[in-house]
Amino acid sequence: MAILIQPYRQKHEAAVVAFNRRLQSGGAEPDLVFYEHATPTWLPPDGNSVFNQYFVAVENTTVRGAYALKWQNFWFADGTVRAIGYYHHPLSEGIINKSYALVGTLLLRDAMQRAPLLYCLGMGGYNRPLPKMLIGLGWAHCLVPFYFRVVRPYRFLRQMQALRTSFWRKLAMDLAAFSGTGWAGAECYRMAVSFRNARSASHEVKTEREFSDWVNPLWERARLECAMAAVRDSATLARLYPAGDSHFTRLKISRRGGEIGWAVVGERRKDSKYGSLRVGSVVDCLAASGDMLPVVQAASNTLEELGMDLIVTNQSHQAWCRAFEAAGFFKAESNFIFAASKKLAELLDPFALHKPCLHFTRADGDGLPRNF
Amino acid sequence: MTSTILDQIRIMASDLFGVPAERISAASTPETIETWDSIQHLNLVLALEEKFGVQLSPEEIEQMKSIGEVAELVEGKLQGTPN
């Protein structure tokens, strides 16, 4: 086999369709398909600093693998801003045909050559092939904590399929739902948290149609507390959350007339693990550390008012984690992994020291178009 | 093939695969070294590129079926001859 990895062009589209068909007929999971249009619909390469590129691994005229590379500027604690690559959607024929087992490694190596400062995010847990490979290559890595808040305990207990995994679990959850103990427990906890945070109620929340210049001073202030964070200035936010995109609600949080933070919230697409629950997500957020709690409360209240049963978020920065906990969110097991190439990890050295100040959310992955 | 390059690659492979260098020869392959899997294959490629300052194409990476072939490939690259 002679594999050549090259930019995905229109002439490859039919071969990608055939590649997807082979993966599916070979038993690959339903979501393991590559984009069938060569030009990305999300963040196309049109001169903006945030953009996607697609690449295909071609043997003669047959596509044997593909991956996507998202480019975005990131801020580092030393004050530099660098273009960083995010490696996503790697797919290899090796999933269904052992003769192509090496394609996955060739794809990753190609991405590392194109973007030596490279990261991966999400990946579904450490038992999956990609994180295993990254760890084998000596990438620095950590879990991005997952937080949730149950808004409607009855519906949560009855519908949360990911937890209703055995007869006894279902029985226990149904008993808690029907007896009202689930509701009582959640209410007591919420009241305790509200009492503790009563002082933080003096903020105003406004829904914005789009992000504009007012976010820039916030970005310049908040970034100083981050070891690494994707640039979140007005141009970037307008790119990620364009005014016409109704999947997201953009919140501006102010105190005494001055902006103190923002958040982006949205309802996740239906997912079988959540049953019929309406799941809201705090997709993205920014504030200086003293102002995070009102931002979390505003985001959470907005999703509650929109009728969500459950609110979830992933947050890597320790100050955001503390803010979500203070707002009544529970921490649960995460399968959302951040992994940095060796070259990128050099910028974060020592990784253990900088890890708590990395600011990664769901917005830094490929989840914006996939999940909303 | 110069013994120097082969020896350097044997030592490199020993570190990567966790196998004593004396147990690695030109004839060693992924079949004879249990820890030589696709991840370590990529680690070997990255280590070769860094140590010898060469660039390996996907086709060349696939052709690295034994330590001897790896050494021949690197030597050919350093001499500027196609393999």
XYZ file of C-alpha atoms in Angstrom:
455
model
C 0.000 0.000 0.000
C 1.293 3.459 -0.927
C -0.572 6.055 1.087
C -0.397 9.745 0.289
C -1.934 12.250 2.690
C -3.154 15.370 0.954
C -5.676 18.195 1.318
C -9.240 17.025 0.741
C -10.428 18.310 -2.651
C -13.731 18.094 -4.446
C -12.287 15.317 -6.627
C -12.015 13.104 -3.482
C -15.655 13.479 -2.432
C -16.923 10.332 -4.172
C -14.030 8.353 -2.683
C -14.886 9.684 0.801
C -18.515 8.594 0.332
C -17.237 5.130 -0.608
C -14.859 5.171 2.407
C -17.767 5.982 4.725
C -19.833 3.195 3.186
C -17.033 0.686 3.735
C -16.655 1.785 7.377
C -20.380 1.448 8.009
C -20.784 -1.858 6.230
C -17.705 -3.087 8.120
C -19.448 -2.459 11.434
C -17.993 0.902 12.490
C -20.090 2.980 14.904
C -22.698 5.121 13.090
C -20.956 8.421 13.887
C -17.671 7.222 12.399
C -18.081 8.869 9.017
C -16.059 11.669 7.482
C -17.360 14.893 5.963
C -18.646 14.241 2.469
C -18.019 17.796 1.267
C -14.434 18.899 0.786
C -15.119 22.464 1.941
C -15.918 22.655 5.664
C -19.347 24.098 6.349
C -18.247 24.948 9.914
C -15.353 27.429 10.022
C -14.264 27.171 6.373
C -10.769 28.405 5.448
C -11.794 31.881 4.293
C -9.031 34.066 5.677
C -10.248 34.057 9.282
C -7.791 33.003 12.000
C -10.214 30.277 13.155
C -10.727 27.721 10.416
C -10.916 24.038 9.575
C -8.867 22.065 7.077
C -9.578 18.510 5.963
C -7.048 15.935 4.808
C -7.437 12.527 3.201
C -5.136 9.504 3.084
C -5.285 8.241 -0.482
C -4.105 4.936 -1.911
C -4.154 5.332 -5.698
C -7.642 6.851 -5.958
C -9.152 5.170 -2.904
C -9.528 7.074 0.375
C -8.234 4.993 3.310
C -8.393 7.610 6.027
C -9.092 11.258 6.797
C -8.790 13.849 9.522
C -9.664 17.455 10.265
C -7.447 20.173 11.645
C -8.973 23.226 13.287
C -6.691 26.234 13.595
C -7.176 28.832 16.260
C -5.091 31.435 18.060
C -4.319 30.701 21.699
C -3.038 32.904 24.476
C -0.195 31.640 26.697
C 0.882 32.781 30.132
C 4.077 34.330 28.730
C 1.894 36.811 26.831
C 2.334 35.220 23.409
C -0.494 34.347 21.048
C 0.156 31.375 18.776
C -1.788 29.489 16.122
C -2.534 26.028 17.506
C -3.947 23.006 15.699
C -6.789 20.884 17.026
C -6.760 17.351 15.625
C -10.247 15.969 15.187
C -12.334 13.416 13.305
C -9.440 11.071 12.526
C -10.798 8.024 10.714
C -8.861 5.080 9.341
C -9.732 2.067 7.240
C -7.785 0.221 9.939
C -11.005 0.263 12.019
C -12.411 -2.440 9.776
C -9.361 -3.810 7.945
C -6.177 -4.716 9.822
C -4.059 -4.280 6.671
C -4.566 -0.539 7.135
C -3.721 -0.485 10.845
C -0.881 1.952 10.210
C -3.105 4.592 8.566
C -4.193 6.013 11.940
C -0.595 6.662 12.949
C 0.193 8.164 9.547
C -2.723 10.583 9.905
C -1.578 11.719 13.337
C 2.011 12.117 12.203
C 0.867 14.170 9.223
C -1.100 16.446 11.545
C 1.915 16.769 13.870
C 4.044 17.825 10.914
C 1.506 20.401 9.765
C 0.821 21.640 13.295
C 3.602 20.753 15.753
C 1.655 22.723 18.380
C -1.272 20.327 18.361
C -3.957 19.267 20.811
C -6.816 16.800 21.032
C -9.945 17.249 23.108
C -12.787 14.986 24.157
C -12.069 11.580 22.627
C -14.584 9.669 24.773
C -12.288 8.407 27.534
C -8.901 6.828 28.079
C -10.004 3.408 26.843
C -10.406 4.680 23.254
C -7.689 4.105 20.630
C -6.728 7.748 20.036
C -5.899 8.712 23.642
C -4.040 5.419 24.014
C -1.952 6.368 20.998
C -1.321 9.901 22.259
C -0.209 8.650 25.657
C 2.049 6.134 23.917
C 3.602 9.054 22.068
C 4.286 10.853 25.319
C 1.665 13.610 24.996
C 0.776 15.521 28.152
C -2.834 14.933 29.124
C -5.531 15.495 31.730
C -9.261 15.118 32.146
C -11.442 18.197 31.751
C -13.895 18.016 34.674
C -17.591 17.476 33.933
C -20.270 19.236 35.973
C -24.030 18.856 36.024
C -27.039 20.307 37.798
C -30.397 18.586 37.883
C -33.210 21.091 37.343
C -36.105 18.619 37.307
C -35.222 15.651 39.528
C -38.339 13.613 38.645
C -37.639 13.705 34.926
C -33.910 13.197 35.515
C -34.461 10.083 37.610
C -36.969 8.648 35.141
C -35.168 9.517 31.901
C -31.425 9.448 32.525
C -30.695 6.321 30.493
C -26.943 6.497 31.106
C -27.575 5.837 34.818
C -30.534 3.467 34.444
C -28.258 0.594 33.550
C -29.598 -2.236 35.724
C -32.876 -3.365 37.244
C -31.826 -2.303 40.776
C -30.593 1.089 39.645
C -33.840 1.696 37.754
C -35.828 0.637 40.800
C -33.864 2.927 43.135
C -34.202 5.867 40.741
C -37.940 5.257 40.254
C -38.476 5.082 44.025
C -36.624 8.375 44.484
C -38.652 9.924 41.655
C -42.091 8.761 42.800
C -41.512 9.356 46.524
C -40.257 12.885 45.972
C -36.979 12.272 47.818
C -35.042 13.131 44.676
C -36.860 16.461 44.411
C -36.452 17.165 48.150
C -32.732 16.403 48.084
C -32.126 18.592 45.063
C -34.185 21.450 46.529
C -32.393 21.317 49.899
C -29.037 21.418 48.189
C -30.127 24.284 45.939
C -31.478 26.283 48.870
C -28.257 25.777 50.829
C -26.185 26.930 47.890
C -28.460 29.932 47.201
C -28.192 30.985 50.837
C -24.415 30.713 50.753
C -24.200 32.790 47.581
C -26.879 35.343 48.373
C -24.438 38.220 48.058
C -23.763 37.483 44.400
C -27.302 38.285 43.273
C -26.676 41.947 42.403
C -25.889 41.503 38.749
C -27.832 42.151 35.551
C -28.151 39.657 32.733
C -28.920 40.602 29.167
C -29.303 38.396 26.121
C -27.195 39.686 23.250
C -27.856 39.104 19.572
C -24.124 39.035 18.883
C -20.792 39.595 20.562
C -19.143 42.932 19.892
C -16.353 45.164 21.201
C -17.540 45.079 24.828
C -16.038 41.574 25.221
C -12.491 42.737 24.437
C -11.632 44.359 27.805
C -13.026 41.243 29.494
C -10.772 39.053 27.367
C -7.736 41.195 28.142
C -8.465 40.923 31.869
C -9.479 37.274 32.115
C -6.653 35.885 29.971
C -4.105 36.961 32.584
C -5.389 34.154 34.816
C -4.950 31.501 32.132
C -1.889 29.403 31.311
C -3.466 28.693 27.920
C -6.794 29.775 26.473
C -8.253 30.111 23.007
C -8.443 33.789 22.091
C -11.920 34.987 22.987
C -11.983 38.479 21.545
C -14.972 39.966 19.720
C -13.819 38.809 16.268
C -13.325 35.221 17.415
C -16.630 35.099 19.284
C -18.475 36.546 16.298
C -16.922 33.759 14.242
C -17.804 30.960 16.670
C -21.243 32.251 17.608
C -22.412 34.272 14.588
C -25.409 36.532 15.047
C -27.637 34.413 12.832
C -26.998 31.187 14.745
C -30.057 30.541 16.877
C -28.643 27.413 18.521
C -26.947 29.567 21.130
C -27.982 32.188 23.648
C -25.336 34.831 24.290
C -25.437 36.353 27.754
C -23.863 39.583 28.931
C -23.493 39.843 32.690
C -23.000 43.298 34.197
C -22.705 44.826 37.624
C -23.420 48.502 38.255
C -23.384 49.178 34.517
C -20.038 47.557 33.804
C -19.641 44.228 31.992
C -18.143 41.533 34.217
C -18.484 38.468 32.014
C -20.292 36.551 29.319
C -21.587 33.057 28.723
C -22.890 31.063 25.788
C -25.590 28.530 26.547
C -27.609 26.191 24.370
C -29.770 23.098 24.290
C -27.985 19.941 23.279
C -29.344 17.747 20.527
C -31.284 14.709 21.663
C -29.006 11.905 22.765
C -30.168 8.391 23.677
C -28.128 8.397 26.899
C -30.263 11.279 28.183
C -33.581 9.748 27.107
C -36.152 12.476 26.474
C -34.476 14.927 28.868
C -33.923 18.473 27.694
C -30.238 18.990 28.309
C -28.816 22.485 28.430
C -25.131 23.205 28.215
C -22.977 26.057 29.432
C -20.945 25.926 26.255
C -18.497 28.730 26.893
C -17.871 31.494 29.409
C -15.382 34.133 30.392
C -14.851 36.407 33.376
C -12.134 37.326 35.813
C -11.974 34.992 38.805
C -13.905 37.249 41.193
C -16.794 37.506 38.727
C -17.247 33.904 37.690
C -20.018 32.920 40.087
C -22.588 35.460 38.787
C -21.768 34.347 35.244
C -22.409 30.713 36.150
C -25.624 31.641 37.958
C -26.832 33.689 34.990
C -26.073 30.853 32.579
C -27.727 28.292 34.813
C -30.845 30.415 35.448
C -31.238 31.131 31.738
C -31.153 27.442 30.866
C -33.595 26.714 33.654
C -35.974 29.377 32.308
C -35.627 27.847 28.837
C -37.081 24.643 30.273
C -34.016 22.418 30.569
C -34.214 19.344 32.803
C -30.476 18.988 33.216
C -27.569 21.404 32.784
C -24.080 20.179 31.929
C -20.693 21.725 31.296
C -17.016 20.846 30.961
C -14.524 23.243 32.511
C -10.784 22.834 32.900
C -9.842 26.028 34.767
C -9.832 25.502 38.522
C -11.474 28.864 39.203
C -14.375 28.000 36.888
C -14.655 24.584 38.532
C -14.967 26.258 41.925
C -17.567 28.689 40.556
C -19.726 25.878 39.162
C -19.472 23.984 42.443
C -20.443 27.128 44.355
C -23.469 27.498 42.080
C -24.752 24.049 43.006
C -23.273 21.949 40.249
C -22.036 18.438 40.986
C -18.822 17.037 39.595
C -19.162 13.691 37.827
C -16.847 11.309 36.064
C -15.475 12.897 32.920
C -14.466 11.239 29.682
C -13.404 14.550 28.145
C -9.642 14.525 27.728
C -7.250 17.314 26.849
C -3.988 16.098 25.316
C -1.093 18.271 24.141
C 1.663 17.290 21.714
C 5.194 17.319 23.071
C 5.919 20.642 21.372
C 2.776 22.202 22.814
C 3.478 20.686 26.229
C 6.886 22.415 26.188
C 4.999 25.720 26.275
C 3.058 24.485 29.311
C 6.030 23.127 31.210
C 5.715 22.155 34.030
C 2.371 20.736 32.921
C 1.249 19.770 36.433
C 1.683 23.375 37.542
C -0.077 24.947 34.552
C -2.840 22.360 34.183
C -5.238 23.991 36.685
C -5.088 27.244 34.707
C -5.828 25.859 31.248
C -9.148 27.271 30.075
C -10.876 24.678 27.914
C -14.592 24.248 27.436
C -16.789 22.385 24.974
C -16.347 25.354 22.649
C -12.714 24.429 22.075
C -13.547 21.110 20.480
C -15.676 20.214 17.507
C -18.858 20.081 19.555
C -20.471 23.342 18.473
C -21.960 22.012 15.249
C -22.160 18.390 16.386
C -24.048 18.802 19.626
C -26.264 21.854 19.101
C 25.409 -0.374 5.695
C 27.578 1.238 8.359
C 27.466 -0.484 11.697
C 27.283 2.928 13.375
C 23.799 3.739 12.084
C 22.528 0.242 12.767
C 23.966 0.372 16.279
C 22.436 3.784 16.942
C 19.056 2.522 15.737
C 19.377 -0.628 17.856
C 19.977 1.540 20.931
C 17.086 3.821 19.970
C 14.800 0.825 19.472
C 15.973 -0.637 22.759
C 14.873 2.540 24.591
C 11.554 2.758 22.759
C 10.592 -0.907 22.874
C 11.976 -1.600 26.358
C 14.090 -4.510 25.097
C 17.846 -4.939 25.811
C 19.926 -3.729 22.846
C 21.737 -7.076 22.621
C 18.404 -8.706 21.822
C 17.810 -6.378 18.878
C 19.446 -7.208 15.552
C 19.021 -6.211 11.915
C 16.589 -9.113 11.612
C 14.320 -7.892 14.430
C 10.736 -7.174 13.301
C 7.398 -6.317 14.924
C 6.799 -10.072 14.957
C 9.910 -10.739 17.064
C 9.608 -7.665 19.343
C 6.287 -7.829 21.128
C 6.243 -4.159 22.138
C 6.827 -2.928 18.550
C 3.237 -1.939 17.834
C 1.850 0.829 15.617
C 2.307 3.456 18.357
C 5.935 2.529 18.958
C 6.410 2.410 15.188
C 5.383 6.060 15.069
C 7.614 6.827 18.054
C 10.494 5.206 16.162
C 9.736 7.361 13.098
C 9.667 10.546 15.187
C 12.896 9.592 16.971
C 14.645 8.818 13.657
C 13.530 12.122 12.150
C 14.754 14.042 15.171
C 18.073 12.234 15.605
C 19.107 12.004 11.961
C 17.329 15.103 10.633
C 15.544 13.140 7.906
C 11.932 13.219 6.695
C 10.174 9.918 6.113
C 7.232 9.610 3.739
C 4.169 7.507 4.565
C 5.360 4.932 2.031
C 8.789 4.706 3.677
C 7.180 4.401 7.101
C 5.192 1.431 5.864
C 8.314 -0.181 4.425
C 10.152 -0.203 7.754
C 9.520 -3.889 8.407
C 12.754 -4.700 10.265
C 15.528 -2.893 12.114
C 17.846 -3.674 9.188
C 15.429 -2.042 6.736
C 15.110 0.965 9.015
C 18.898 1.345 9.108
C 19.162 0.965 5.322
C 16.460 3.549 4.799
C 18.110 6.076 7.110
C 21.527 5.453 5.591
C 20.094 5.950 2.107
C 18.448 9.191 3.232
C 21.675 10.484 4.754
C 23.562 9.664 1.575
C 20.843 11.283 -0.518
C 20.040 8.110 -2.416
C 16.472 6.924 -2.977
C 15.450 3.692 -1.261
